[in-house]
XYZ file of C-alpha atoms in Angstrom:
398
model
C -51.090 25.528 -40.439
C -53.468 28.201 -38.416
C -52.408 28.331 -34.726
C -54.729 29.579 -31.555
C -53.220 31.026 -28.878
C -49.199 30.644 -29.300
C -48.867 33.864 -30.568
C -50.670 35.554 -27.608
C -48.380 36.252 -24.446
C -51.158 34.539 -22.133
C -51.008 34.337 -18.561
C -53.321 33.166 -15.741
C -54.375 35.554 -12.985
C -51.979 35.253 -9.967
C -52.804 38.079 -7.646
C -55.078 38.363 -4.493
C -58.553 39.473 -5.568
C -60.817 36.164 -5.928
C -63.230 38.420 -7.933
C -60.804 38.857 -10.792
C -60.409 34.835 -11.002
C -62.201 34.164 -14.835
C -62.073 29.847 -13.824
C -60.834 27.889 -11.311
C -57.829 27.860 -13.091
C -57.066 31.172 -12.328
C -57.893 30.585 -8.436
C -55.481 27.207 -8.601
C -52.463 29.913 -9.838
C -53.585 31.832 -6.965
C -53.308 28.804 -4.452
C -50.498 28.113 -6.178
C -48.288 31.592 -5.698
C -49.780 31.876 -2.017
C -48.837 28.213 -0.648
C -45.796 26.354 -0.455
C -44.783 23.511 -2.258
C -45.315 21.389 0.182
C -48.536 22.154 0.795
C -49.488 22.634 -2.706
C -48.591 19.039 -3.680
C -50.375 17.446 -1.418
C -53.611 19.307 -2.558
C -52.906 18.569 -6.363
C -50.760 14.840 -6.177
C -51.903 11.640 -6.704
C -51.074 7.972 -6.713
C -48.118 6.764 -8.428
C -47.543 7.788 -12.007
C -50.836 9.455 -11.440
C -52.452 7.914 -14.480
C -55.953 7.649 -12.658
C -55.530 11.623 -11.763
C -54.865 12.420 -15.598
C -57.814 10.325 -16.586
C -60.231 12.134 -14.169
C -59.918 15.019 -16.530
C -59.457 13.350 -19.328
C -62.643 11.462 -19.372
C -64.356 14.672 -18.625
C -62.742 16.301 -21.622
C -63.168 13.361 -24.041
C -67.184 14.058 -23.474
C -68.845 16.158 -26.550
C -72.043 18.212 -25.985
C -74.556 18.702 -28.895
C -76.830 21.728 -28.928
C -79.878 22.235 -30.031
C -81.149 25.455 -30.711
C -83.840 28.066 -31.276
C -85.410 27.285 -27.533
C -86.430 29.431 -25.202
C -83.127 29.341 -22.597
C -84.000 33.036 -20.666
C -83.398 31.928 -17.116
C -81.769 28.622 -17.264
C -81.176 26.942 -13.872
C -79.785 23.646 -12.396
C -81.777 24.118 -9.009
C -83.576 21.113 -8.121
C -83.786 18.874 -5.181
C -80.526 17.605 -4.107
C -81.073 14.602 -1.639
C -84.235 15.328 -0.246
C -83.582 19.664 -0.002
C -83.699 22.050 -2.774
C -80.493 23.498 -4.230
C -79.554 25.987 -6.253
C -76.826 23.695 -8.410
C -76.949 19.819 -7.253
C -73.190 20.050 -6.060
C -72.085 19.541 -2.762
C -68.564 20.343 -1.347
C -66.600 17.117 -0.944
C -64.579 15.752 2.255
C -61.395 16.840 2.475
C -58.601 16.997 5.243
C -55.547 19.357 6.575
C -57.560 22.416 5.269
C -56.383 24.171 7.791
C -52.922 24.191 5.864
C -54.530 25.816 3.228
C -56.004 28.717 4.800
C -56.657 29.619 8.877
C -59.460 27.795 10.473
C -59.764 26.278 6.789
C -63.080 23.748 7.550
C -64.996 26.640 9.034
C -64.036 29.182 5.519
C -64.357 26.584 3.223
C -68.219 25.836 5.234
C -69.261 29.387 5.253
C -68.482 29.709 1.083
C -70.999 26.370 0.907
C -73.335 27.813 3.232
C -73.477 31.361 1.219
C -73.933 29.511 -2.143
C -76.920 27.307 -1.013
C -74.703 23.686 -1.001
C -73.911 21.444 1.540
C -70.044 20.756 3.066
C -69.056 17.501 3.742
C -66.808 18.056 6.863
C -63.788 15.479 7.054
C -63.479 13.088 9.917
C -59.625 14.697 9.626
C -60.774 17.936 9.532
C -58.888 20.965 11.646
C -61.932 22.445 13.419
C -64.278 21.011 15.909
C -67.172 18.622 13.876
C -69.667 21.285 16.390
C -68.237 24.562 15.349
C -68.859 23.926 11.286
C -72.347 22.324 12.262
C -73.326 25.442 13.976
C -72.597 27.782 11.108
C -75.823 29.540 10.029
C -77.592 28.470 6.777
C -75.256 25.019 6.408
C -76.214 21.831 5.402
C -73.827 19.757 7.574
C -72.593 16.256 6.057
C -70.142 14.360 8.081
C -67.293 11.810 6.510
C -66.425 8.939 8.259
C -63.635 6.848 8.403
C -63.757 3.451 9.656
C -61.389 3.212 12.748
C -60.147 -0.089 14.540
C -61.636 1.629 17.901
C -65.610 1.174 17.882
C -65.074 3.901 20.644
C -63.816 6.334 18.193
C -66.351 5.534 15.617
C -69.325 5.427 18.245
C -68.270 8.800 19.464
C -68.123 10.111 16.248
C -71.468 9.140 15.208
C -73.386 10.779 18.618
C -71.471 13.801 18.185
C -72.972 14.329 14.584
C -76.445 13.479 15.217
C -76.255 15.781 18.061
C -74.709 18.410 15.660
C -77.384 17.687 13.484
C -75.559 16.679 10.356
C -78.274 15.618 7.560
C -76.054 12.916 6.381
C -73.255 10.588 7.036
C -70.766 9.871 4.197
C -68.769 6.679 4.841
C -65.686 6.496 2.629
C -65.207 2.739 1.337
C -62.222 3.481 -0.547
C -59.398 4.677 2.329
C -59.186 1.306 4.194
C -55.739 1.077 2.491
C -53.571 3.889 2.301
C -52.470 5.133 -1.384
C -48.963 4.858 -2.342
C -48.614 8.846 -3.448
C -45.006 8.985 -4.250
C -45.050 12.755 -5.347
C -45.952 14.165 -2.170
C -43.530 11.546 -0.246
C -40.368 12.796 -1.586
C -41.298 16.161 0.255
C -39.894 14.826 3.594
C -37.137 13.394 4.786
C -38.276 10.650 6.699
C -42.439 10.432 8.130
C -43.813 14.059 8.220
C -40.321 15.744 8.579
C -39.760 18.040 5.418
C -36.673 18.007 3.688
C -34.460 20.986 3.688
C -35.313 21.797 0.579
C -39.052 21.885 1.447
C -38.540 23.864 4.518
C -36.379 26.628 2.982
C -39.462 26.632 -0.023
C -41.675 27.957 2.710
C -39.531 31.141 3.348
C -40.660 32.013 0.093
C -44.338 32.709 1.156
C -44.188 34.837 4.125
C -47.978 35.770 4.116
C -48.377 31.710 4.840
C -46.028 31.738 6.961
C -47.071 34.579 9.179
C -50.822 32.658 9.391
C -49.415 29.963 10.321
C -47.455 31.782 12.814
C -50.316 33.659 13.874
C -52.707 30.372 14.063
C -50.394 28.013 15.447
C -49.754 24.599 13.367
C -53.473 23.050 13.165
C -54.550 20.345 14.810
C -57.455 17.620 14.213
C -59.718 19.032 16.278
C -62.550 16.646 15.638
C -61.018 13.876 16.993
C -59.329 15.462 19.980
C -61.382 13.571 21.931
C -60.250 9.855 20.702
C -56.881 10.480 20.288
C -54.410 9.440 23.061
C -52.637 11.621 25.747
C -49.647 13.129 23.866
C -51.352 12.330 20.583
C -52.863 15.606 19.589
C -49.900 17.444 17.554
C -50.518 16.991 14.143
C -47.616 14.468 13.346
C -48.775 11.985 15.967
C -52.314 12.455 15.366
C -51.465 11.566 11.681
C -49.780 8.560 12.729
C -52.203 7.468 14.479
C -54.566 8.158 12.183
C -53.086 5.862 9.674
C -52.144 2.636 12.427
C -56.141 3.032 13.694
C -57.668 3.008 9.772
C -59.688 -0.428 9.584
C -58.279 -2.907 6.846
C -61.104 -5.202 7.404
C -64.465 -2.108 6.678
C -67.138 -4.345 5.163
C -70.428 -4.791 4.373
C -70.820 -6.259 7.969
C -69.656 -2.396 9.125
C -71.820 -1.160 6.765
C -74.653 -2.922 8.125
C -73.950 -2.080 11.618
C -73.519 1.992 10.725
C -77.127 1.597 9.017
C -78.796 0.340 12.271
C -76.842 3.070 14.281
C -77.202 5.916 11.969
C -80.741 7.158 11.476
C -80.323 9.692 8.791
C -79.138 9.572 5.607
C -76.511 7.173 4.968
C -73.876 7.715 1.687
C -71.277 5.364 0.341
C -68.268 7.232 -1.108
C -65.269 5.333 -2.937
C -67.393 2.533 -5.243
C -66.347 2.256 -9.437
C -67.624 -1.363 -9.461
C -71.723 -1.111 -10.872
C -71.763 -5.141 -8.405
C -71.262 -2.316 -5.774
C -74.176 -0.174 -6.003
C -76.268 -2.650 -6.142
C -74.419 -4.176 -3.182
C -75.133 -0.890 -1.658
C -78.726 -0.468 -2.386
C -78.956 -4.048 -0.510
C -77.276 -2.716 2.421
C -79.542 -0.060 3.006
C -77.609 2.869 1.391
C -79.554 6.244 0.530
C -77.149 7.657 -1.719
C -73.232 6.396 -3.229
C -70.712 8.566 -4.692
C -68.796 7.058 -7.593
C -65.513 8.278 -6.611
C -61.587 7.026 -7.201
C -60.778 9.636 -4.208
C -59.287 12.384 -6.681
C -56.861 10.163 -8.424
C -55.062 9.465 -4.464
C -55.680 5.803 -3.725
C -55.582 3.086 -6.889
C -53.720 4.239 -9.786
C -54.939 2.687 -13.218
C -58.760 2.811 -11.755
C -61.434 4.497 -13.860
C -62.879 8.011 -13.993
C -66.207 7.550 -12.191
C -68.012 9.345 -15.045
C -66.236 6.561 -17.408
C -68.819 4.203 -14.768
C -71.206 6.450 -14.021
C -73.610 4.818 -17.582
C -73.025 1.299 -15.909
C -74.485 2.201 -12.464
C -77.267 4.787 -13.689
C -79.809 1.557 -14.388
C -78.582 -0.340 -11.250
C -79.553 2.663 -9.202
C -83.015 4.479 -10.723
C -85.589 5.005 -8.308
C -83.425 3.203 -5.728
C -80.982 5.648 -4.177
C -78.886 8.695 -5.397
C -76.024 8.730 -7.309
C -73.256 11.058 -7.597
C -69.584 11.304 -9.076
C -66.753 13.292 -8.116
C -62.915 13.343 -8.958
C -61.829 15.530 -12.260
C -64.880 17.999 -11.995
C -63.334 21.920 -12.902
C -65.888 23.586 -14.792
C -69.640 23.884 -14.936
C -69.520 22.098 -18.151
C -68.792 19.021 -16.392
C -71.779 19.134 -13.995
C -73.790 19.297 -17.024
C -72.097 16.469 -18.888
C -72.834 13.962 -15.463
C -76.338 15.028 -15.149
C -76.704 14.816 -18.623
C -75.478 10.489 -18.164
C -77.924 10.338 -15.413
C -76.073 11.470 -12.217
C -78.173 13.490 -9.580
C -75.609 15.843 -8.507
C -72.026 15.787 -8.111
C -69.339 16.507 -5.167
C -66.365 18.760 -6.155
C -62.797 19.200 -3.855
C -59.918 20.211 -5.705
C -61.985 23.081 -7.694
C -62.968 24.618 -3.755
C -59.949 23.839 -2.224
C -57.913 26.125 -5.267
C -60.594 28.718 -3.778
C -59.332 28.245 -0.352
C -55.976 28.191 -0.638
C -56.112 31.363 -3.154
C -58.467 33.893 -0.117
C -59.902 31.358 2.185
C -63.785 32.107 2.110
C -64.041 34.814 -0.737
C -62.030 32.140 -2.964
C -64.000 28.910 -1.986
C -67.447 31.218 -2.759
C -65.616 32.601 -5.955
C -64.840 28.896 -6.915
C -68.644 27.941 -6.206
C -70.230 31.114 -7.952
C -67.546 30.637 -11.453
C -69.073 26.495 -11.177
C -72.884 27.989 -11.166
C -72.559 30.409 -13.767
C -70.555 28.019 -16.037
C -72.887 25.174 -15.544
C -75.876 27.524 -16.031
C -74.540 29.287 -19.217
C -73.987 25.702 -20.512
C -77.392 24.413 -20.346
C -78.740 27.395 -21.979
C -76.206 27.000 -24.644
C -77.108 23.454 -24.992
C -80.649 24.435 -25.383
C -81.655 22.362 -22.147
C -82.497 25.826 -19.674
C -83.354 22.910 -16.815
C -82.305 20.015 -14.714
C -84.827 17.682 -15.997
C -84.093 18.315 -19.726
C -79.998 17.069 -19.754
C -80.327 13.411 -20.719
C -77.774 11.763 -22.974
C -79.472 13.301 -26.456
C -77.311 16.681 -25.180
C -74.085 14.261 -25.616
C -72.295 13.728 -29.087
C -72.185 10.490 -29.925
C -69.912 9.219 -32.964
C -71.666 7.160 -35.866
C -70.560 3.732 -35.646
């Protein structure tokens, strides 16, 4: 029987130069060698046994394309409009928090790679630098997450401080009322956010993180210095606090109140259920992500481009749709646009980026997901957005 590849000493790229980095595979080896493991796992862990977190790649790989050929492909391109603004690649860089364990002022590197490629960053209401200071970065399109908090101080304050920033859109996430059980990343402390031994003596064992951290001091949520109590801010209490203040009870009543108080675009991330979207369209949405929050909150849930077929009719010429969780190469932008999603959000694939160089690795992460997703439409024989529909998919005979 013909093997490929066990006879070939292969090995990913782990050194320092993003440019060298062939996928994002290479840049998560990268992250991986620079941080430590504490760090690391909670970037890559999930839920439980982590069978939704398996299944978001699964799905993606279970997908065949079909190609057609002898068409003109010279110049293929994926730019289009991407809610309401042209884009080069209809990808935007999902919310996501404690970057600034990953890599020194970590919201404001990860921003400027978006900015340089075209895309917009979805900052993190649990971000590490000040909501104003990404906002202000030159060239970005500014989304801000929200989280639902028991104080409607908080939340107000939030929501004046980003239309004044002049973020283009507010992404609520629907899915985070309930902390996930992530076991995995648990068992590195002892007891709440105190690492085990074991954890702590891991860290000697990347002094260049170290010395940044050293050098930066331990980060701190900076967005919502101004809502969390005196004696609060250090990152252990603000996390605790964090998690007593998250909202149980986030509704459709919420929902409704955020559309009346929010006059830009308004985006619903953390629905699976198709009854949803349409519950959204209802309820005044502009645009929902189909999203099981990277595998992190309900284990056993879908892949949202397992749902993504159910909820393309629901929502056509009614509001947006986009998936993320799983996404890794270009290939798999094409395979959701090609079952009817406008665009997609990616975090993990960016965040390898971050943690490998900080802003040259986010904007190396970015530039390998263009060129993939480009190369792959031209090799499908569909050179443009508005030619990937499901006849690029294989489908078996019945």
């Amino acid at each position: 029987m013909e093997t490929f590849g066990q006879d070939l000493r292969r090995s990913l790229y782990r050194g320092r130069d993003p440019a060298r980095a062939v996928d994002i595979r290479d840049l998560r080896a990268m992250a991986r060698r620079r941080l430590p493991a504490l760090v690391f796992e909670y970037l890559e862990g999930g839920a439980e046994e982590e069978l939704t977190l398996r299944r978001n790649r699964a799905a993606y790989d279970d997908i065949a394309l079909m190609p057609r050929i002898l068409r003109r492909v010279g110049g293929a391109t994926l730019a289009g409009d991407l809610l309401g603004r042209p884009a080069p690649l209809p990808v935007a860089v999902a919310p996501t928090g404690f970057n600034g364990l990953l890599w020194p002022q970590g919201d404001i590197a990860l921003a400027r790679a978006a900015a340089a490629a075209g895309l917009p960053f979805t900052q993190s209401t649990v971000s590490n630098d000040p909501l104003e200071a990404v906002a202000a970065l030159p060239g970005l399109r500014h989304w801000m997450q929200l989280y639902v908090f028991q104080s409607q101080a908080a939340v107000e304050m939030l929501l004046r401080r980003a239309e004044a920033a002049g973020s283009e859109a507010l992404v609520l996430t629907v899915d985070g009322s309930v902390f996930g059980n992530r076991g995995w990343d648990k068992r590195s402390y002892r007891a709440g956010t105190d690492p085990t031994l074991a954890r702590k003596l891991e860290m000697l064992r990347h002094p260049r993180w170290m010395l940044d951290l050293m050098r930066h001091g331990t980060p701190r949520f900076a967005t919502l210095a101004e809502a969390l109590p005196d004696g609060k801010s250090d990152m252990v209490s603000a996390a605790t606090w964090l998690r007593e203040q998250t909202d149980p009870d986030l509704d459709w009543d919420r929902v409704d109140w955020l559309r009346r108080h929010w006059p830009r675009r308004l985006i619903l991330k953390g629905l699976l259920a198709p009854q949803d979207v349409e519950m959204a369209i209802r309820h005044g949405a502009d645009a929902v992500v189909l999203s099981n929050h990277g595998g992190r909150q309900l284990d056993g849930a879908p892949s949202p481009i397992e749902v993504l077929a159910q909820a393309v009719p629901i929502a056509k010429g009614r509001l947006k749709l986009f998936v993320d969780s799983g996404i890794r190469r270009g290939s798999d932008i094409v395979k959701a646009l090609a079952l009817g999603a406008d665009g997609v959000l990616v975090g993990r694939a960016a965040l390898y980026g971050l943690g490998a160089a900080g802003t040259p690795g986010a904007g190396r992460a970015l530039h390998l997901l263009q060129e993939e997703a480009e190369r792959c439409a031209a090799l499908l024989g569909c050179p443009s957005r508005a030619e990937l529909d499901d006849s690029c998919l294989f489908r078996q005979p019945e």
